Amino acid sequence: MASEQKELAKAAKDRGNTLFQKKTREGYEQALGAYQEAIGHDPEDHIFYANCSACHFELGNEEYEPRKKVECYARALVQARECTKRDPAWAKGYVRQSAAEFELIRAVAKWEERKIQDEKWRKQDEERAEQDRKEGREPYLPTRSEVKELDPELKDIARCGSYTSCEASCRKGLELDPKNAQLRSRLQSLRDAGHMTDEAKDREMCDKEAAAEMKAQGNAAFSAKNWASAVESYTKALEQDPFDHVFYSNRSACYAEQEEFEKALRDAERCIAINPQFAKGYSRRAHALFHVGRYVDMEAAAKKGLEIDSASAALQDLLKQAQVETSETPEVQAAMHKLRQEKKQDAKLQDLMRGLNMQGNNIQMFNPGADGDLSGLLNGLKGGGFGGSGMGGFGGGGKSRMTEEQMRAMARATAQASAAGAGYVPPASPAEAPKSSAEPAGPASSGPTSFAPK
């Protein structure tokens, strides 16, 4: 009888494997049913639980609704723990377990963010409706779906997920398979998420030879300006040796080239934490700080780097650029950063329009604003927009064509008007503004240049 049940379990598993390979939501759901059938025939086979975990995990990846995403990853974690409970000597079970818990933690955080945003929108709707009542208009309140709670059986699982527990799963798996690439990668993901992994155990697992090979691949990709490939290679180097500050420095440069400046800043700070005497780490940090609008911190970083290497031309340039900004009031600094961000956004929209070959259709560009409002762009597509009126649209490119000098004048005027409590009308568009014979004193519109890897 036991033999017959195992045969039925194997048949169900094989059917599940075939369905899983479809790599569709329907395929994962059907595969899950097949694996659950296999468990019904043979509830002690750990692999069936691992496969159920994989199905829930992939369904979580497919899901867009935050609550359902949390539930999928929570179920994936439950099944992975059933797997490792039945066979604690199978390394792949810990791969499943650590992956499910890591994604569960991220999904819970995003769900909480979504709930906060939904509540903000609800309050805004109520405020608009109240304003309509006061002004004698019929109030409009959009219908919002009822906020649903997690499946009660999954609440504790979701609440108790932690990076510490996730790391413990990785360590157990690495005790069984020290070279396991997926578990090493998960540990690096934990570090990148801000979790401080066990230093002693990290040192035990260092493989400097493998790390050097990955670094070489990263440098080659960097030289070819293949930033994504370079990031991947430097990350793999960190998986083998998380104590080499140069890997973080080089990856920071790649993120900067990709305009992922928060990540560039995070890596620069990690680089400095590992080796505070590495001057280039401060140039990486100052460069990233410029692009996130933290000019006072940028100046401090450049000064700190120059204490270590006073001859560094890069750090000297960064200090000058920072001091141009810090000579302004905090209000002007904030306005300059906002204008630079809008200029980039405008330029990207210009590139998009050129790519769609729409120049000859009398389409006028309009800056969407820092909040990503595309109403101006939609007006432009209709042949509207503000053309050359100078009212924020800067027809045909707007802020993408503004010089640093023009943006600084606008930032100062905005700050002064705000301080005076008066309304502000932006100055004329770049096409109408007088041209300066001198180059602006501040940094170029693209900001400080990045630097080659070491």
Coordinates of C-alpha atoms in Angstrom, one line a residue:
M1 CA 0.0 0.0 0.0
A2 CA 2.8 2.4 0.9
S3 CA 4.5 1.6 -2.4
E4 CA 1.3 2.4 -4.3
Q5 CA 0.9 5.7 -2.5
K6 CA 4.5 6.7 -3.4
E7 CA 3.9 5.9 -7.0
L8 CA 0.8 8.1 -7.0
A9 CA 2.8 10.9 -5.2
K10 CA 5.5 10.7 -7.9
A11 CA 3.0 10.9 -10.7
A12 CA 1.4 14.0 -9.1
K13 CA 4.8 15.5 -8.7
D14 CA 5.8 14.9 -12.3
R15 CA 2.6 16.4 -13.4
G16 CA 3.3 19.4 -11.2
N17 CA 6.8 19.8 -12.7
T18 CA 5.4 19.9 -16.2
L19 CA 2.8 22.5 -15.2
F20 CA 5.4 24.6 -13.4
Q21 CA 7.5 24.8 -16.5
K22 CA 4.7 26.8 -18.2
K23 CA 5.9 29.7 -16.1
T24 CA 2.4 31.3 -16.1
R25 CA 0.1 32.2 -13.2
E26 CA -2.3 29.4 -14.3
G27 CA 0.6 27.0 -14.6
Y28 CA 1.8 27.8 -11.0
E29 CA -1.7 27.4 -9.6
Q30 CA -2.2 24.1 -11.3
A31 CA 1.3 22.9 -10.3
L32 CA 0.5 23.8 -6.7
G33 CA -2.6 21.6 -6.8
A34 CA -0.5 18.7 -8.2
Y35 CA 2.1 19.1 -5.5
Q36 CA -0.6 19.3 -2.8
E37 CA -2.0 16.1 -4.2
A38 CA 1.5 14.5 -3.9
I39 CA 1.6 15.5 -0.3
G40 CA -1.7 13.9 0.3
H41 CA -0.2 10.6 -0.9
D42 CA 3.1 11.0 0.8
P43 CA 3.2 13.7 3.5
E44 CA 6.8 13.1 4.6
D45 CA 8.5 13.8 1.3
H46 CA 10.3 17.2 1.9
I47 CA 10.6 17.9 -1.8
F48 CA 6.8 18.3 -2.3
Y49 CA 6.8 21.1 0.3
A50 CA 9.8 22.8 -1.4
N51 CA 7.9 22.7 -4.7
C52 CA 4.7 24.1 -3.1
S53 CA 6.9 26.9 -1.7
A54 CA 8.3 27.6 -5.2
C55 CA 4.7 27.8 -6.6
H56 CA 3.6 30.3 -3.9
F57 CA 6.8 32.3 -4.4
E58 CA 6.2 32.6 -8.2
L59 CA 2.6 33.5 -7.6
G60 CA 3.8 36.3 -5.3
N61 CA 6.1 37.5 -8.1
E62 CA 3.1 37.5 -10.4
E63 CA 0.8 39.3 -7.9
Y64 CA 0.3 43.1 -8.0
E65 CA -2.0 43.6 -5.1
P66 CA 0.1 44.3 -2.0
R67 CA -2.0 42.2 0.5
K68 CA -2.1 39.2 -1.8
K69 CA 1.6 39.5 -2.5
V70 CA 2.2 39.3 1.3
E71 CA 0.0 36.2 1.6
C72 CA 1.8 34.4 -1.3
Y73 CA 5.2 34.9 0.2
A74 CA 3.9 34.0 3.7
R75 CA 2.6 30.7 2.3
A76 CA 5.9 30.1 0.5
L77 CA 7.7 30.6 3.8
V78 CA 5.3 28.2 5.6
Q79 CA 5.9 25.5 3.0
A80 CA 9.6 26.0 3.0
R81 CA 9.7 25.6 6.8
E82 CA 7.7 22.3 6.4
C83 CA 10.4 21.2 4.0
T84 CA 13.4 22.0 6.2
K85 CA 11.6 20.4 9.2
R86 CA 11.3 17.1 7.3
D87 CA 14.9 17.2 6.0
P88 CA 17.1 19.7 7.8
A89 CA 20.1 18.3 5.8
W90 CA 18.9 19.5 2.4
A91 CA 20.5 22.8 1.5
K92 CA 18.0 23.8 -1.2
G93 CA 15.3 23.9 1.5
Y94 CA 17.1 26.8 3.1
V95 CA 17.4 28.5 -0.3
R96 CA 13.6 28.4 -0.5
Q97 CA 13.2 29.4 3.1
S98 CA 15.5 32.4 2.9
A99 CA 14.1 33.6 -0.4
A100 CA 10.5 33.5 0.8
E101 CA 11.3 35.3 4.1
F102 CA 13.3 38.0 2.3
E103 CA 10.6 38.8 -0.2
L104 CA 7.9 38.6 2.6
I105 CA 9.7 41.3 4.6
R106 CA 9.9 43.5 1.5
A107 CA 6.2 42.9 0.6
V108 CA 5.0 43.7 4.1
A109 CA 6.9 47.0 4.0
K110 CA 5.4 47.9 0.6
W111 CA 2.0 47.0 1.8
E112 CA 2.3 49.3 4.8
E113 CA 3.4 52.1 2.5
R114 CA 0.4 51.4 0.3
K115 CA -2.0 51.6 3.3
I116 CA -0.5 55.0 4.3
Q117 CA -0.9 56.3 0.8
D118 CA -4.4 55.0 0.5
E119 CA -5.3 56.8 3.8
K120 CA -3.7 60.0 2.5
W121 CA -5.8 59.8 -0.7
R122 CA -9.0 59.1 1.3
K123 CA -8.4 62.2 3.4
Q124 CA -7.7 64.3 0.3
D125 CA -11.0 63.1 -1.2
E126 CA -12.9 64.1 1.9
E127 CA -11.3 67.5 2.0
R128 CA -12.2 68.1 -1.6
A129 CA -15.8 67.0 -1.0
E130 CA -16.0 69.3 2.0
Q131 CA -14.7 72.2 -0.1
D132 CA -17.3 71.4 -2.7
R133 CA -20.1 71.5 -0.1
K134 CA -18.9 74.9 1.1
E135 CA -18.9 76.3 -2.4
G136 CA -22.4 74.9 -3.2
R137 CA -21.3 72.1 -5.5
E138 CA -22.4 68.5 -5.4
P139 CA -19.5 66.7 -3.6
Y140 CA -17.9 63.8 -5.3
L141 CA -16.4 60.9 -3.3
P142 CA -14.8 58.2 -5.4
T143 CA -15.7 54.6 -4.4
R144 CA -12.7 53.0 -2.7
S145 CA -12.5 49.3 -2.2
E146 CA -12.7 48.1 1.4
V147 CA -9.3 47.4 3.1
K148 CA -9.0 43.7 3.6
E149 CA -6.9 42.1 6.3
L150 CA -4.5 39.3 6.0
D151 CA -5.6 35.7 6.2
P152 CA -5.7 35.2 10.0
E153 CA -3.5 32.1 9.6
L154 CA -0.7 34.2 8.0
K155 CA -0.7 37.2 10.3
D156 CA 1.9 35.9 12.7
I157 CA 4.1 34.6 9.9
A158 CA 4.1 38.1 8.2
R159 CA 4.5 39.9 11.5
C160 CA 7.5 37.8 12.7
G161 CA 9.5 37.8 9.5
S162 CA 13.0 39.3 10.0
Y163 CA 16.3 39.7 8.3
T164 CA 18.0 38.0 11.3
S165 CA 15.8 34.9 10.8
C166 CA 16.5 35.1 7.0
E167 CA 20.3 35.2 7.7
A168 CA 20.0 32.2 10.0
S169 CA 18.4 30.2 7.2
C170 CA 21.2 31.2 4.9
R171 CA 23.8 30.2 7.4
K172 CA 22.2 26.8 7.9
G173 CA 22.2 26.2 4.2
L174 CA 25.8 27.3 3.8
E175 CA 26.9 24.9 6.5
L176 CA 25.6 22.1 4.2
D177 CA 26.8 23.7 1.0
P178 CA 29.5 26.4 1.6
K179 CA 29.7 27.4 -2.1
N180 CA 26.0 27.7 -2.7
A181 CA 25.7 30.8 -4.9
Q182 CA 22.0 31.5 -4.1
L183 CA 22.6 31.6 -0.4
R184 CA 25.7 33.8 -0.8
S185 CA 23.7 36.1 -3.0
R186 CA 20.9 36.3 -0.4
L187 CA 23.4 37.3 2.3
Q188 CA 24.6 40.2 0.0
S189 CA 21.0 41.2 -0.5
L190 CA 20.6 41.4 3.2
R191 CA 23.7 43.6 3.5
D192 CA 22.4 45.8 0.7
A193 CA 19.1 46.1 2.6
G194 CA 21.0 47.5 5.6
H195 CA 21.2 44.3 7.6
M196 CA 24.6 43.8 9.4
T197 CA 25.4 40.2 8.8
D198 CA 27.6 38.1 11.2
E199 CA 31.2 39.5 10.5
A200 CA 33.0 36.4 11.9
K201 CA 31.0 34.1 9.7
D202 CA 31.4 36.3 6.7
R203 CA 35.2 36.2 7.1
E204 CA 35.1 32.5 7.3
M205 CA 33.4 32.2 3.9
C206 CA 35.6 34.7 2.1
D207 CA 36.9 33.6 -1.3
K208 CA 39.2 36.3 -2.5
E209 CA 40.3 34.4 -5.6
A210 CA 36.7 34.1 -6.8
A211 CA 36.0 37.7 -5.8
A212 CA 39.0 39.0 -7.8
E213 CA 37.7 37.1 -10.9
M214 CA 34.3 38.8 -10.5
K215 CA 36.0 42.2 -10.1
A216 CA 37.9 41.8 -13.3
Q217 CA 34.7 41.0 -15.1
G218 CA 33.1 44.1 -13.6
N219 CA 36.0 46.3 -14.6
A220 CA 35.7 45.0 -18.2
A221 CA 32.0 45.8 -18.3
F222 CA 32.6 49.2 -16.8
S223 CA 35.1 50.0 -19.5
A224 CA 32.5 49.0 -22.1
K225 CA 30.0 51.2 -20.3
N226 CA 27.8 48.2 -19.6
W227 CA 26.7 49.5 -16.2
A228 CA 24.1 46.8 -15.4
S229 CA 26.6 44.0 -16.2
A230 CA 29.3 45.8 -14.1
V231 CA 26.9 46.1 -11.1
E232 CA 26.1 42.4 -11.4
S233 CA 29.8 41.5 -11.4
Y234 CA 30.7 43.7 -8.5
T235 CA 27.8 42.3 -6.5
K236 CA 29.0 38.8 -7.2
A237 CA 32.5 39.9 -6.0
L238 CA 30.9 41.2 -2.8
E239 CA 29.1 37.8 -2.3
Q240 CA 32.6 36.2 -2.2
D241 CA 34.3 39.0 -0.2
P242 CA 32.1 41.6 1.5
F243 CA 35.1 43.3 3.1
D244 CA 36.7 44.8 0.1
H245 CA 35.9 48.5 0.0
V246 CA 36.9 48.8 -3.7
F247 CA 34.0 46.6 -4.7
Y248 CA 31.5 49.0 -3.1
S249 CA 33.4 52.0 -4.6
N250 CA 33.2 50.6 -8.1
R251 CA 29.6 49.6 -7.8
S252 CA 28.8 53.1 -6.5
A253 CA 30.3 54.5 -9.7
C254 CA 28.1 52.2 -11.8
Y255 CA 24.9 53.2 -9.9
A256 CA 25.8 56.8 -10.4
E257 CA 26.2 56.2 -14.2
Q258 CA 22.7 54.6 -14.1
E259 CA 21.4 57.7 -12.2
E260 CA 20.5 55.5 -9.2
F261 CA 22.0 58.0 -6.8
E262 CA 20.5 56.7 -3.5
K263 CA 22.1 53.3 -4.2
A264 CA 25.4 55.1 -5.2
L265 CA 25.3 56.9 -1.9
R266 CA 24.6 53.8 0.1
D267 CA 27.6 52.0 -1.5
A268 CA 29.9 55.0 -1.1
E269 CA 29.0 55.1 2.6
R270 CA 29.6 51.4 3.0
C271 CA 33.0 51.8 1.2
I272 CA 34.0 54.5 3.7
A273 CA 32.8 52.5 6.7
I274 CA 35.1 49.6 5.6
N275 CA 38.1 51.8 4.8
P276 CA 37.8 55.4 6.2
Q277 CA 41.3 56.2 4.7
F278 CA 40.2 55.5 1.1
A279 CA 40.0 59.0 -0.4
K280 CA 38.1 57.9 -3.5
G281 CA 35.2 56.7 -1.3
Y282 CA 34.7 60.4 -0.3
S283 CA 34.6 61.5 -3.9
R284 CA 32.0 58.8 -4.6
R285 CA 30.0 60.0 -1.7
A286 CA 30.2 63.7 -2.6
H287 CA 29.2 62.9 -6.2
A288 CA 26.1 61.0 -5.0
L289 CA 25.2 63.7 -2.5
F290 CA 25.2 66.4 -5.2
H291 CA 22.6 64.5 -7.1
V292 CA 20.3 63.9 -4.1
G293 CA 20.5 67.6 -3.2
R294 CA 22.5 67.3 0.0
Y295 CA 25.0 70.0 -0.7
V296 CA 26.1 70.7 2.8
D297 CA 26.9 67.0 3.3
M298 CA 28.6 67.0 -0.1
E299 CA 31.0 69.8 1.0
A300 CA 31.8 67.9 4.2
A301 CA 32.5 64.7 2.3
A302 CA 34.8 66.5 -0.1
K303 CA 36.7 68.2 2.7
K304 CA 37.1 64.9 4.5
G305 CA 38.5 63.3 1.4
L306 CA 41.0 66.2 0.9
E307 CA 42.3 65.6 4.4
I308 CA 43.4 62.2 3.2
D309 CA 44.5 63.2 -0.3
S310 CA 45.0 66.9 -0.6
A311 CA 46.2 66.6 -4.2
S312 CA 43.1 64.9 -5.5
A313 CA 41.8 67.0 -8.5
A314 CA 38.4 65.2 -8.4
L315 CA 37.9 66.1 -4.7
Q316 CA 39.0 69.7 -5.3
D317 CA 36.5 70.1 -8.1
L318 CA 33.8 68.5 -5.9
L319 CA 34.5 70.9 -3.1
K320 CA 34.3 73.9 -5.4
Q321 CA 31.0 72.7 -6.8
A322 CA 29.6 72.1 -3.3
Q323 CA 30.6 75.5 -2.1
V324 CA 28.8 77.1 -5.0
E325 CA 25.7 75.5 -3.6
T326 CA 26.3 76.0 0.1
S327 CA 26.9 79.7 -0.4
E328 CA 23.2 79.9 -1.1
T329 CA 20.4 79.8 1.5
P330 CA 18.8 76.4 2.3
E331 CA 15.7 77.5 0.4
V332 CA 17.7 78.3 -2.7
Q333 CA 19.6 75.0 -2.4
A334 CA 16.3 73.1 -2.3
A335 CA 14.9 75.0 -5.2
M336 CA 18.1 74.3 -7.3
H337 CA 17.8 70.6 -6.6
K338 CA 14.2 70.6 -7.6
L339 CA 14.9 72.5 -10.8
R340 CA 17.8 70.1 -11.7
Q341 CA 15.5 67.1 -11.2
E342 CA 12.8 68.7 -13.4
K343 CA 15.4 69.5 -16.0
K344 CA 16.4 65.8 -16.2
Q345 CA 12.8 64.8 -16.4
D346 CA 12.1 67.3 -19.2
A347 CA 15.2 66.0 -21.1
K348 CA 14.0 62.4 -20.8
L349 CA 10.6 63.4 -22.2
Q350 CA 12.3 65.2 -25.1
D351 CA 14.3 62.0 -25.8
L352 CA 11.1 60.0 -25.7
M353 CA 9.4 62.4 -28.2
R354 CA 12.4 62.3 -30.5
G355 CA 12.4 58.5 -30.3
L356 CA 8.8 58.4 -31.3
N357 CA 9.7 60.8 -34.2
M358 CA 7.0 63.2 -33.3
Q359 CA 8.9 66.5 -33.8
G360 CA 7.2 67.3 -37.1
N361 CA 3.7 67.0 -35.6
N362 CA 3.7 70.4 -33.8
I363 CA 3.8 68.6 -30.4
Q364 CA 5.0 70.9 -27.7
M365 CA 6.6 69.7 -24.5
F366 CA 5.6 70.6 -21.1
N367 CA 7.5 69.9 -17.9
P368 CA 5.5 67.3 -15.9
G369 CA 6.7 68.7 -12.5
A370 CA 8.4 67.0 -9.7
D371 CA 5.4 65.0 -8.7
G372 CA 5.2 63.3 -12.1
D373 CA 2.0 65.0 -13.2
L374 CA 1.7 64.2 -17.0
S375 CA -1.2 66.5 -17.6
G376 CA 1.2 69.0 -19.3
L377 CA 2.5 66.3 -21.6
L378 CA -1.0 65.2 -22.5
N379 CA -1.9 68.8 -23.4
G380 CA 1.2 68.9 -25.6
L381 CA 0.1 65.7 -27.4
K382 CA -3.2 67.5 -28.1
G383 CA -1.2 70.4 -29.7
G384 CA -1.8 72.5 -26.6
G385 CA 0.7 73.2 -23.8
F386 CA 2.0 76.6 -23.1
G387 CA 4.2 77.0 -26.1
G388 CA 6.6 79.8 -25.5
S389 CA 4.5 81.7 -23.0
G390 CA 7.1 81.3 -20.3
M391 CA 4.5 79.9 -17.9
G392 CA 6.3 76.8 -16.8
G393 CA 6.1 74.9 -20.1
F394 CA 9.1 76.4 -21.9
G395 CA 7.6 75.2 -25.2
G396 CA 9.6 72.7 -27.1
G397 CA 11.9 71.6 -24.3
G398 CA 11.6 74.1 -21.5
K399 CA 13.8 73.3 -18.5
S400 CA 15.8 70.8 -20.5
R401 CA 17.4 73.9 -22.2
M402 CA 17.9 76.0 -19.1
T403 CA 21.5 76.8 -18.1
E404 CA 22.7 76.7 -14.5
E405 CA 22.7 80.4 -14.4
Q406 CA 19.1 80.6 -15.4
M407 CA 18.1 78.0 -12.9
R408 CA 19.9 79.7 -10.2
A409 CA 18.2 83.0 -10.9
M410 CA 14.8 81.2 -10.8
A411 CA 15.7 79.4 -7.6
R412 CA 16.7 82.7 -5.9
A413 CA 13.5 84.4 -7.1
T414 CA 11.4 81.5 -5.9
A415 CA 13.0 81.5 -2.5
Q416 CA 12.6 85.3 -2.1
A417 CA 9.0 85.2 -3.2
S418 CA 8.3 82.4 -0.8
A419 CA 9.9 84.3 2.1
A420 CA 7.9 87.4 1.3
G421 CA 4.7 85.3 1.1
A422 CA 4.0 86.6 -2.4
G423 CA 3.0 84.7 -5.5
Y424 CA 5.7 84.0 -8.1
V425 CA 5.7 84.2 -11.9
P426 CA 8.7 82.4 -13.4
P427 CA 11.0 84.4 -15.6
A428 CA 10.9 84.1 -19.4
S429 CA 11.7 80.9 -21.2
P430 CA 15.3 80.1 -22.2
A431 CA 14.5 81.2 -25.8
E432 CA 13.5 84.7 -24.5
A433 CA 16.1 85.1 -21.8
P434 CA 19.2 87.1 -22.5
K435 CA 22.3 85.0 -23.2
S436 CA 25.2 85.4 -20.8
S437 CA 28.7 85.7 -22.3
A438 CA 30.2 83.8 -19.4
E439 CA 29.7 80.2 -18.5
P440 CA 27.8 79.6 -15.2
A441 CA 30.0 79.4 -12.1
G442 CA 28.2 76.3 -10.8
P443 CA 28.5 72.7 -12.0
A444 CA 27.4 71.6 -15.4
S445 CA 23.8 70.5 -15.7
S446 CA 24.8 66.8 -15.5
G447 CA 26.5 67.5 -12.2
P448 CA 30.0 66.2 -11.2
T449 CA 31.5 63.6 -13.4
S450 CA 31.9 60.0 -12.3
F451 CA 35.2 58.3 -12.1
A452 CA 36.7 55.0 -13.4
P453 CA 36.8 51.9 -11.2
K454 CA 39.9 50.9 -9.4

